[in-house]
């Protein structure tokens, strides 16, 4: 049986109950779709005046998901009801896949993010988001040298692709390109989805134009 624990910071005050309810509701749904044993979600607060910064999150060893919610976001109730379930769904898929992957390179990063975005789309019936918006052929061509350099490199700098270094790539590049690669795969394998594919090796998604 899938078990989960949700720990929420007291900093959220009156919103803590709603955060817990929204988190429990989506987790109950997710554990019926993919089996992830005994995981923990920690939700904390942060503040930023940047209107685009809603939630940050990640997964750690030991089946843990951490999330930080921007308490200065203009519509914090919407953040809880709409964006929080999406973030949990995304990181939950990461948790499931990271239990199985044996390599860590740019190809795996692209597939990891692309599949998690596809999982959000399937589970939450989400439309196009900034992370799933179309990426142009020119954007890919402009970074083809860097892509091929890091594609199978276990020592690649993942922070570069997340725009956390001095050199920058286009906004949401790793998400949009990863989503495109997964969509291209699904067009050829219409019977599959992000649930059946969370165990699939990243090499299966490698498009011809990157070989």
JSON list of C-alpha atoms in Angstrom, two decimals:
[
{"chain": "A", "resi": 1, "resn": "UNK", "atom": "CA", "xyz": [0.00, 0.00, 0.00]},
{"chain": "A", "resi": 2, "resn": "UNK", "atom": "CA", "xyz": [1.29, 3.46, -0.92]},
{"chain": "A", "resi": 3, "resn": "UNK", "atom": "CA", "xyz": [1.80, 5.68, 2.12]},
{"chain": "A", "resi": 4, "resn": "UNK", "atom": "CA", "xyz": [2.69, 9.35, 2.20]},
{"chain": "A", "resi": 5, "resn": "UNK", "atom": "CA", "xyz": [3.36, 12.03, 4.79]},
{"chain": "A", "resi": 6, "resn": "UNK", "atom": "CA", "xyz": [2.82, 15.74, 4.26]},
{"chain": "A", "resi": 7, "resn": "UNK", "atom": "CA", "xyz": [4.65, 18.29, 6.43]},
{"chain": "A", "resi": 8, "resn": "UNK", "atom": "CA", "xyz": [3.56, 21.92, 6.10]},
{"chain": "A", "resi": 9, "resn": "UNK", "atom": "CA", "xyz": [5.28, 24.94, 7.61]},
{"chain": "A", "resi": 10, "resn": "UNK", "atom": "CA", "xyz": [3.36, 26.93, 10.23]},
{"chain": "A", "resi": 11, "resn": "UNK", "atom": "CA", "xyz": [4.37, 30.10, 8.29]},
{"chain": "A", "resi": 12, "resn": "UNK", "atom": "CA", "xyz": [1.27, 29.68, 6.10]},
{"chain": "A", "resi": 13, "resn": "UNK", "atom": "CA", "xyz": [-1.09, 30.52, 8.97]},
{"chain": "A", "resi": 14, "resn": "UNK", "atom": "CA", "xyz": [-4.74, 30.37, 7.89]},
{"chain": "A", "resi": 15, "resn": "UNK", "atom": "CA", "xyz": [-3.77, 28.84, 4.53]},
{"chain": "A", "resi": 16, "resn": "UNK", "atom": "CA", "xyz": [-2.21, 25.74, 6.10]},
{"chain": "A", "resi": 17, "resn": "UNK", "atom": "CA", "xyz": [-5.50, 23.79, 6.18]},
{"chain": "A", "resi": 18, "resn": "UNK", "atom": "CA", "xyz": [-6.20, 24.46, 2.50]},
{"chain": "A", "resi": 19, "resn": "UNK", "atom": "CA", "xyz": [-2.65, 23.53, 1.54]},
{"chain": "A", "resi": 20, "resn": "UNK", "atom": "CA", "xyz": [-2.98, 20.24, 3.41]},
{"chain": "A", "resi": 21, "resn": "UNK", "atom": "CA", "xyz": [-6.33, 19.44, 1.83]},
{"chain": "A", "resi": 22, "resn": "UNK", "atom": "CA", "xyz": [-5.17, 20.22, -1.72]},
{"chain": "A", "resi": 23, "resn": "UNK", "atom": "CA", "xyz": [-2.00, 18.17, -1.17]},
{"chain": "A", "resi": 24, "resn": "UNK", "atom": "CA", "xyz": [-3.83, 15.18, 0.28]},
{"chain": "A", "resi": 25, "resn": "UNK", "atom": "CA", "xyz": [-6.44, 15.19, -2.48]},
{"chain": "A", "resi": 26, "resn": "UNK", "atom": "CA", "xyz": [-3.91, 15.05, -5.31]},
{"chain": "A", "resi": 27, "resn": "UNK", "atom": "CA", "xyz": [-1.68, 12.54, -3.50]},
{"chain": "A", "resi": 28, "resn": "UNK", "atom": "CA", "xyz": [-4.60, 10.16, -3.00]},
{"chain": "A", "resi": 29, "resn": "UNK", "atom": "CA", "xyz": [-5.22, 10.34, -6.73]},
{"chain": "A", "resi": 30, "resn": "UNK", "atom": "CA", "xyz": [-1.57, 9.88, -7.71]},
{"chain": "A", "resi": 31, "resn": "UNK", "atom": "CA", "xyz": [-0.89, 6.80, -5.58]},
{"chain": "A", "resi": 32, "resn": "UNK", "atom": "CA", "xyz": [-3.71, 5.03, -7.38]},
{"chain": "A", "resi": 33, "resn": "UNK", "atom": "CA", "xyz": [-1.94, 5.63, -10.70]},
{"chain": "A", "resi": 34, "resn": "UNK", "atom": "CA", "xyz": [1.75, 4.87, -9.96]},
{"chain": "A", "resi": 35, "resn": "UNK", "atom": "CA", "xyz": [3.17, 2.98, -7.02]},
{"chain": "A", "resi": 36, "resn": "UNK", "atom": "CA", "xyz": [5.68, 4.98, -5.00]},
{"chain": "A", "resi": 37, "resn": "UNK", "atom": "CA", "xyz": [6.28, 3.56, -1.56]},
{"chain": "A", "resi": 38, "resn": "UNK", "atom": "CA", "xyz": [6.35, 5.67, 1.60]},
{"chain": "A", "resi": 39, "resn": "UNK", "atom": "CA", "xyz": [7.15, 9.15, 0.32]},
{"chain": "A", "resi": 40, "resn": "UNK", "atom": "CA", "xyz": [7.20, 12.45, 2.15]},
{"chain": "A", "resi": 41, "resn": "UNK", "atom": "CA", "xyz": [6.29, 15.97, 0.99]},
{"chain": "A", "resi": 42, "resn": "UNK", "atom": "CA", "xyz": [7.64, 19.02, 2.80]},
{"chain": "A", "resi": 43, "resn": "UNK", "atom": "CA", "xyz": [6.02, 22.36, 1.95]},
{"chain": "A", "resi": 44, "resn": "UNK", "atom": "CA", "xyz": [7.62, 25.61, 3.06]},
{"chain": "A", "resi": 45, "resn": "UNK", "atom": "CA", "xyz": [7.16, 29.32, 2.33]},
{"chain": "A", "resi": 46, "resn": "UNK", "atom": "CA", "xyz": [9.33, 31.85, 0.54]},
{"chain": "A", "resi": 47, "resn": "UNK", "atom": "CA", "xyz": [8.75, 35.41, -0.62]},
{"chain": "A", "resi": 48, "resn": "UNK", "atom": "CA", "xyz": [9.49, 37.04, -3.96]},
{"chain": "A", "resi": 49, "resn": "UNK", "atom": "CA", "xyz": [8.09, 40.06, -5.78]},
{"chain": "A", "resi": 50, "resn": "UNK", "atom": "CA", "xyz": [8.66, 38.32, -9.11]},
{"chain": "A", "resi": 51, "resn": "UNK", "atom": "CA", "xyz": [5.11, 37.62, -10.40]},
{"chain": "A", "resi": 52, "resn": "UNK", "atom": "CA", "xyz": [6.33, 34.57, -12.35]},
{"chain": "A", "resi": 53, "resn": "UNK", "atom": "CA", "xyz": [7.76, 32.83, -9.29]},
{"chain": "A", "resi": 54, "resn": "UNK", "atom": "CA", "xyz": [4.92, 30.77, -7.84]},
{"chain": "A", "resi": 55, "resn": "UNK", "atom": "CA", "xyz": [6.42, 27.47, -6.68]},
{"chain": "A", "resi": 56, "resn": "UNK", "atom": "CA", "xyz": [9.85, 25.89, -6.64]},
{"chain": "A", "resi": 57, "resn": "UNK", "atom": "CA", "xyz": [10.34, 22.23, -5.98]},
{"chain": "A", "resi": 58, "resn": "UNK", "atom": "CA", "xyz": [12.46, 19.14, -6.30]},
{"chain": "A", "resi": 59, "resn": "UNK", "atom": "CA", "xyz": [13.03, 15.58, -5.14]},
{"chain": "A", "resi": 60, "resn": "UNK", "atom": "CA", "xyz": [15.66, 14.27, -2.78]},
{"chain": "A", "resi": 61, "resn": "UNK", "atom": "CA", "xyz": [16.96, 10.82, -1.92]},
{"chain": "A", "resi": 62, "resn": "UNK", "atom": "CA", "xyz": [14.82, 8.90, 0.49]},
{"chain": "A", "resi": 63, "resn": "UNK", "atom": "CA", "xyz": [11.58, 9.40, -1.44]},
{"chain": "A", "resi": 64, "resn": "UNK", "atom": "CA", "xyz": [11.19, 13.03, -0.49]},
{"chain": "A", "resi": 65, "resn": "UNK", "atom": "CA", "xyz": [9.55, 15.88, -2.37]},
{"chain": "A", "resi": 66, "resn": "UNK", "atom": "CA", "xyz": [10.15, 19.47, -1.26]},
{"chain": "A", "resi": 67, "resn": "UNK", "atom": "CA", "xyz": [8.11, 22.45, -2.37]},
{"chain": "A", "resi": 68, "resn": "UNK", "atom": "CA", "xyz": [8.32, 26.16, -1.63]},
{"chain": "A", "resi": 69, "resn": "UNK", "atom": "CA", "xyz": [5.31, 28.42, -2.18]},
{"chain": "A", "resi": 70, "resn": "UNK", "atom": "CA", "xyz": [5.64, 32.15, -2.81]},
{"chain": "A", "resi": 71, "resn": "UNK", "atom": "CA", "xyz": [3.42, 33.78, -0.20]},
{"chain": "A", "resi": 72, "resn": "UNK", "atom": "CA", "xyz": [3.64, 37.10, -2.09]},
{"chain": "A", "resi": 73, "resn": "UNK", "atom": "CA", "xyz": [1.98, 35.63, -5.18]},
{"chain": "A", "resi": 74, "resn": "UNK", "atom": "CA", "xyz": [-0.97, 37.87, -6.05]},
{"chain": "A", "resi": 75, "resn": "UNK", "atom": "CA", "xyz": [-3.61, 35.09, -5.97]},
{"chain": "A", "resi": 76, "resn": "UNK", "atom": "CA", "xyz": [-2.36, 32.75, -3.27]},
{"chain": "A", "resi": 77, "resn": "UNK", "atom": "CA", "xyz": [-5.65, 30.83, -3.14]},
{"chain": "A", "resi": 78, "resn": "UNK", "atom": "CA", "xyz": [-5.30, 30.03, -6.85]},
{"chain": "A", "resi": 79, "resn": "UNK", "atom": "CA", "xyz": [-1.71, 28.97, -6.26]},
{"chain": "A", "resi": 80, "resn": "UNK", "atom": "CA", "xyz": [-2.96, 26.43, -3.70]},
{"chain": "A", "resi": 81, "resn": "UNK", "atom": "CA", "xyz": [-5.91, 25.13, -5.72]},
{"chain": "A", "resi": 82, "resn": "UNK", "atom": "CA", "xyz": [-4.34, 25.09, -9.21]},
{"chain": "A", "resi": 83, "resn": "UNK", "atom": "CA", "xyz": [-0.56, 25.35, -9.16]},
{"chain": "A", "resi": 84, "resn": "UNK", "atom": "CA", "xyz": [0.19, 23.25, -6.07]},
{"chain": "A", "resi": 85, "resn": "UNK", "atom": "CA", "xyz": [-1.51, 20.06, -7.39]},
{"chain": "A", "resi": 86, "resn": "UNK", "atom": "CA", "xyz": [0.39, 20.51, -10.63]},
{"chain": "A", "resi": 87, "resn": "UNK", "atom": "CA", "xyz": [3.73, 20.86, -8.84]},
{"chain": "A", "resi": 88, "resn": "UNK", "atom": "CA", "xyz": [3.06, 17.79, -6.69]},
{"chain": "A", "resi": 89, "resn": "UNK", "atom": "CA", "xyz": [2.02, 15.78, -9.75]},
{"chain": "A", "resi": 90, "resn": "UNK", "atom": "CA", "xyz": [5.19, 16.82, -11.59]},
{"chain": "A", "resi": 91, "resn": "UNK", "atom": "CA", "xyz": [7.54, 15.98, -8.73]},
{"chain": "A", "resi": 92, "resn": "UNK", "atom": "CA", "xyz": [5.69, 12.73, -7.97]},
{"chain": "A", "resi": 93, "resn": "UNK", "atom": "CA", "xyz": [6.46, 11.50, -11.49]},
{"chain": "A", "resi": 94, "resn": "UNK", "atom": "CA", "xyz": [10.10, 12.49, -10.96]},
{"chain": "A", "resi": 95, "resn": "UNK", "atom": "CA", "xyz": [10.12, 10.46, -7.76]},
{"chain": "A", "resi": 96, "resn": "UNK", "atom": "CA", "xyz": [8.76, 7.39, -9.52]},
{"chain": "A", "resi": 97, "resn": "UNK", "atom": "CA", "xyz": [11.24, 7.64, -12.39]},
{"chain": "A", "resi": 98, "resn": "UNK", "atom": "CA", "xyz": [14.29, 8.48, -10.30]},
{"chain": "A", "resi": 99, "resn": "UNK", "atom": "CA", "xyz": [13.88, 5.20, -8.44]},
{"chain": "A", "resi": 100, "resn": "UNK", "atom": "CA", "xyz": [14.70, 3.42, -11.68]},
{"chain": "A", "resi": 101, "resn": "UNK", "atom": "CA", "xyz": [17.13, 5.50, -13.74]},
{"chain": "A", "resi": 102, "resn": "UNK", "atom": "CA", "xyz": [20.75, 4.39, -13.82]},
{"chain": "A", "resi": 103, "resn": "UNK", "atom": "CA", "xyz": [22.29, 7.21, -15.86]},
{"chain": "A", "resi": 104, "resn": "UNK", "atom": "CA", "xyz": [22.25, 10.98, -15.45]},
{"chain": "A", "resi": 105, "resn": "UNK", "atom": "CA", "xyz": [22.91, 13.06, -18.55]},
{"chain": "A", "resi": 106, "resn": "UNK", "atom": "CA", "xyz": [21.11, 15.65, -20.66]},
{"chain": "A", "resi": 107, "resn": "UNK", "atom": "CA", "xyz": [19.02, 13.04, -22.48]},
{"chain": "A", "resi": 108, "resn": "UNK", "atom": "CA", "xyz": [17.70, 11.70, -19.18]},
{"chain": "A", "resi": 109, "resn": "UNK", "atom": "CA", "xyz": [17.04, 15.23, -17.94]},
{"chain": "A", "resi": 110, "resn": "UNK", "atom": "CA", "xyz": [15.03, 16.04, -21.07]},
{"chain": "A", "resi": 111, "resn": "UNK", "atom": "CA", "xyz": [13.02, 12.83, -20.83]},
{"chain": "A", "resi": 112, "resn": "UNK", "atom": "CA", "xyz": [12.54, 13.26, -17.08]},
{"chain": "A", "resi": 113, "resn": "UNK", "atom": "CA", "xyz": [11.06, 16.73, -17.50]},
{"chain": "A", "resi": 114, "resn": "UNK", "atom": "CA", "xyz": [9.13, 15.89, -20.66]},
{"chain": "A", "resi": 115, "resn": "UNK", "atom": "CA", "xyz": [7.45, 12.87, -19.11]},
{"chain": "A", "resi": 116, "resn": "UNK", "atom": "CA", "xyz": [6.56, 14.74, -15.92]},
{"chain": "A", "resi": 117, "resn": "UNK", "atom": "CA", "xyz": [4.93, 17.50, -17.98]},
{"chain": "A", "resi": 118, "resn": "UNK", "atom": "CA", "xyz": [3.04, 14.91, -20.02]},
{"chain": "A", "resi": 119, "resn": "UNK", "atom": "CA", "xyz": [1.93, 13.27, -16.76]},
{"chain": "A", "resi": 120, "resn": "UNK", "atom": "CA", "xyz": [0.56, 16.62, -15.55]},
{"chain": "A", "resi": 121, "resn": "UNK", "atom": "CA", "xyz": [-1.29, 17.02, -18.83]},
{"chain": "A", "resi": 122, "resn": "UNK", "atom": "CA", "xyz": [-2.84, 13.55, -18.58]},
{"chain": "A", "resi": 123, "resn": "UNK", "atom": "CA", "xyz": [-3.74, 13.59, -14.89]},
{"chain": "A", "resi": 124, "resn": "UNK", "atom": "CA", "xyz": [-4.88, 17.21, -14.56]},
{"chain": "A", "resi": 125, "resn": "UNK", "atom": "CA", "xyz": [-6.10, 17.75, -18.14]},
{"chain": "A", "resi": 126, "resn": "UNK", "atom": "CA", "xyz": [-3.81, 20.76, -18.42]},
{"chain": "A", "resi": 127, "resn": "UNK", "atom": "CA", "xyz": [-3.61, 22.91, -21.52]},
{"chain": "A", "resi": 128, "resn": "UNK", "atom": "CA", "xyz": [-0.52, 24.61, -22.88]},
{"chain": "A", "resi": 129, "resn": "UNK", "atom": "CA", "xyz": [1.73, 26.18, -20.24]},
{"chain": "A", "resi": 130, "resn": "UNK", "atom": "CA", "xyz": [5.01, 28.13, -20.53]},
{"chain": "A", "resi": 131, "resn": "UNK", "atom": "CA", "xyz": [6.80, 24.81, -19.94]},
{"chain": "A", "resi": 132, "resn": "UNK", "atom": "CA", "xyz": [4.92, 22.98, -22.70]},
{"chain": "A", "resi": 133, "resn": "UNK", "atom": "CA", "xyz": [4.80, 25.80, -25.23]},
{"chain": "A", "resi": 134, "resn": "UNK", "atom": "CA", "xyz": [6.17, 24.96, -28.67]},
{"chain": "A", "resi": 135, "resn": "UNK", "atom": "CA", "xyz": [9.92, 25.14, -29.14]},
{"chain": "A", "resi": 136, "resn": "UNK", "atom": "CA", "xyz": [11.09, 26.20, -32.59]},
{"chain": "A", "resi": 137, "resn": "UNK", "atom": "CA", "xyz": [13.51, 24.27, -34.80]},
{"chain": "A", "resi": 138, "resn": "UNK", "atom": "CA", "xyz": [15.74, 27.35, -34.79]},
{"chain": "A", "resi": 139, "resn": "UNK", "atom": "CA", "xyz": [15.97, 27.33, -30.99]},
{"chain": "A", "resi": 140, "resn": "UNK", "atom": "CA", "xyz": [17.07, 23.70, -31.06]},
{"chain": "A", "resi": 141, "resn": "UNK", "atom": "CA", "xyz": [19.52, 24.28, -33.94]},
{"chain": "A", "resi": 142, "resn": "UNK", "atom": "CA", "xyz": [21.08, 27.23, -32.11]},
{"chain": "A", "resi": 143, "resn": "UNK", "atom": "CA", "xyz": [22.03, 24.93, -29.23]},
{"chain": "A", "resi": 144, "resn": "UNK", "atom": "CA", "xyz": [22.65, 21.73, -31.16]},
{"chain": "A", "resi": 145, "resn": "UNK", "atom": "CA", "xyz": [26.39, 21.73, -30.38]},
{"chain": "A", "resi": 146, "resn": "UNK", "atom": "CA", "xyz": [25.74, 22.07, -26.64]},
{"chain": "A", "resi": 147, "resn": "UNK", "atom": "CA", "xyz": [22.93, 19.49, -26.75]},
{"chain": "A", "resi": 148, "resn": "UNK", "atom": "CA", "xyz": [25.06, 16.87, -28.47]},
{"chain": "A", "resi": 149, "resn": "UNK", "atom": "CA", "xyz": [27.97, 17.69, -26.15]},
{"chain": "A", "resi": 150, "resn": "UNK", "atom": "CA", "xyz": [25.91, 16.94, -23.04]},
{"chain": "A", "resi": 151, "resn": "UNK", "atom": "CA", "xyz": [23.49, 14.34, -24.36]},
{"chain": "A", "resi": 152, "resn": "UNK", "atom": "CA", "xyz": [25.38, 11.33, -22.96]},
{"chain": "A", "resi": 153, "resn": "UNK", "atom": "CA", "xyz": [27.82, 13.11, -20.65]},
{"chain": "A", "resi": 154, "resn": "UNK", "atom": "CA", "xyz": [27.43, 11.97, -17.03]},
{"chain": "A", "resi": 155, "resn": "UNK", "atom": "CA", "xyz": [29.38, 15.05, -15.90]},
{"chain": "A", "resi": 156, "resn": "UNK", "atom": "CA", "xyz": [27.20, 17.58, -17.71]},
{"chain": "A", "resi": 157, "resn": "UNK", "atom": "CA", "xyz": [26.23, 20.79, -15.94]},
{"chain": "A", "resi": 158, "resn": "UNK", "atom": "CA", "xyz": [22.48, 20.49, -15.38]},
{"chain": "A", "resi": 159, "resn": "UNK", "atom": "CA", "xyz": [22.39, 23.99, -13.86]},
{"chain": "A", "resi": 160, "resn": "UNK", "atom": "CA", "xyz": [23.27, 25.42, -17.27]},
{"chain": "A", "resi": 161, "resn": "UNK", "atom": "CA", "xyz": [20.13, 23.89, -18.79]},
{"chain": "A", "resi": 162, "resn": "UNK", "atom": "CA", "xyz": [18.02, 25.19, -15.91]},
{"chain": "A", "resi": 163, "resn": "UNK", "atom": "CA", "xyz": [19.39, 28.73, -16.50]},
{"chain": "A", "resi": 164, "resn": "UNK", "atom": "CA", "xyz": [21.23, 28.78, -13.18]},
{"chain": "A", "resi": 165, "resn": "UNK", "atom": "CA", "xyz": [24.62, 29.78, -14.58]},
{"chain": "A", "resi": 166, "resn": "UNK", "atom": "CA", "xyz": [26.02, 32.98, -16.10]},
{"chain": "A", "resi": 167, "resn": "UNK", "atom": "CA", "xyz": [25.48, 31.65, -19.63]},
{"chain": "A", "resi": 168, "resn": "UNK", "atom": "CA", "xyz": [21.78, 31.42, -20.46]},
{"chain": "A", "resi": 169, "resn": "UNK", "atom": "CA", "xyz": [19.61, 29.29, -22.71]},
{"chain": "A", "resi": 170, "resn": "UNK", "atom": "CA", "xyz": [16.11, 30.35, -23.86]},
{"chain": "A", "resi": 171, "resn": "UNK", "atom": "CA", "xyz": [13.43, 30.44, -21.17]},
{"chain": "A", "resi": 172, "resn": "UNK", "atom": "CA", "xyz": [12.11, 27.00, -20.17]},
{"chain": "A", "resi": 173, "resn": "UNK", "atom": "CA", "xyz": [14.29, 25.40, -22.87]},
{"chain": "A", "resi": 174, "resn": "UNK", "atom": "CA", "xyz": [14.87, 22.08, -21.09]},
{"chain": "A", "resi": 175, "resn": "UNK", "atom": "CA", "xyz": [11.15, 21.75, -20.32]},
{"chain": "A", "resi": 176, "resn": "UNK", "atom": "CA", "xyz": [9.86, 22.71, -23.76]},
{"chain": "A", "resi": 177, "resn": "UNK", "atom": "CA", "xyz": [12.43, 20.58, -25.61]},
{"chain": "A", "resi": 178, "resn": "UNK", "atom": "CA", "xyz": [11.88, 17.64, -23.27]},
{"chain": "A", "resi": 179, "resn": "UNK", "atom": "CA", "xyz": [8.13, 17.88, -23.79]},
{"chain": "A", "resi": 180, "resn": "UNK", "atom": "CA", "xyz": [8.62, 17.97, -27.56]},
{"chain": "A", "resi": 181, "resn": "UNK", "atom": "CA", "xyz": [10.80, 14.85, -27.48]},
{"chain": "A", "resi": 182, "resn": "UNK", "atom": "CA", "xyz": [8.18, 12.98, -25.46]},
{"chain": "A", "resi": 183, "resn": "UNK", "atom": "CA", "xyz": [5.37, 14.17, -27.75]},
{"chain": "A", "resi": 184, "resn": "UNK", "atom": "CA", "xyz": [7.34, 12.99, -30.79]},
{"chain": "A", "resi": 185, "resn": "UNK", "atom": "CA", "xyz": [7.70, 9.57, -29.17]},
{"chain": "A", "resi": 186, "resn": "UNK", "atom": "CA", "xyz": [3.99, 9.38, -28.35]},
{"chain": "A", "resi": 187, "resn": "UNK", "atom": "CA", "xyz": [3.04, 10.19, -31.93]},
{"chain": "A", "resi": 188, "resn": "UNK", "atom": "CA", "xyz": [4.87, 7.02, -32.95]},
{"chain": "A", "resi": 189, "resn": "UNK", "atom": "CA", "xyz": [3.56, 5.01, -29.97]},
{"chain": "A", "resi": 190, "resn": "UNK", "atom": "CA", "xyz": [-0.03, 6.20, -29.45]},
{"chain": "A", "resi": 191, "resn": "UNK", "atom": "CA", "xyz": [-0.91, 3.38, -27.05]},
{"chain": "A", "resi": 192, "resn": "UNK", "atom": "CA", "xyz": [1.65, 4.60, -24.50]},
{"chain": "A", "resi": 193, "resn": "UNK", "atom": "CA", "xyz": [1.34, 7.42, -21.97]},
{"chain": "A", "resi": 194, "resn": "UNK", "atom": "CA", "xyz": [3.35, 8.98, -19.16]},
{"chain": "A", "resi": 195, "resn": "UNK", "atom": "CA", "xyz": [2.14, 6.30, -16.75]},
{"chain": "A", "resi": 196, "resn": "UNK", "atom": "CA", "xyz": [3.34, 3.36, -18.83]},
{"chain": "A", "resi": 197, "resn": "UNK", "atom": "CA", "xyz": [6.53, 5.18, -19.83]},
{"chain": "A", "resi": 198, "resn": "UNK", "atom": "CA", "xyz": [7.92, 6.20, -16.46]},
{"chain": "A", "resi": 199, "resn": "UNK", "atom": "CA", "xyz": [10.10, 3.07, -16.52]},
{"chain": "A", "resi": 200, "resn": "UNK", "atom": "CA", "xyz": [11.18, 3.47, -20.14]},
{"chain": "A", "resi": 201, "resn": "UNK", "atom": "CA", "xyz": [14.94, 4.05, -20.75]},
{"chain": "A", "resi": 202, "resn": "UNK", "atom": "CA", "xyz": [15.74, 7.53, -21.99]},
{"chain": "A", "resi": 203, "resn": "UNK", "atom": "CA", "xyz": [17.49, 6.17, -25.08]},
{"chain": "A", "resi": 204, "resn": "UNK", "atom": "CA", "xyz": [14.10, 5.04, -26.41]},
{"chain": "A", "resi": 205, "resn": "UNK", "atom": "CA", "xyz": [13.11, 8.69, -26.80]},
{"chain": "A", "resi": 206, "resn": "UNK", "atom": "CA", "xyz": [16.22, 9.78, -28.72]},
{"chain": "A", "resi": 207, "resn": "UNK", "atom": "CA", "xyz": [15.04, 11.46, -31.95]},
{"chain": "A", "resi": 208, "resn": "UNK", "atom": "CA", "xyz": [16.82, 10.80, -35.24]},
{"chain": "A", "resi": 209, "resn": "UNK", "atom": "CA", "xyz": [17.99, 14.41, -35.54]},
{"chain": "A", "resi": 210, "resn": "UNK", "atom": "CA", "xyz": [20.08, 14.03, -32.37]},
{"chain": "A", "resi": 211, "resn": "UNK", "atom": "CA", "xyz": [21.81, 10.80, -33.41]}
]
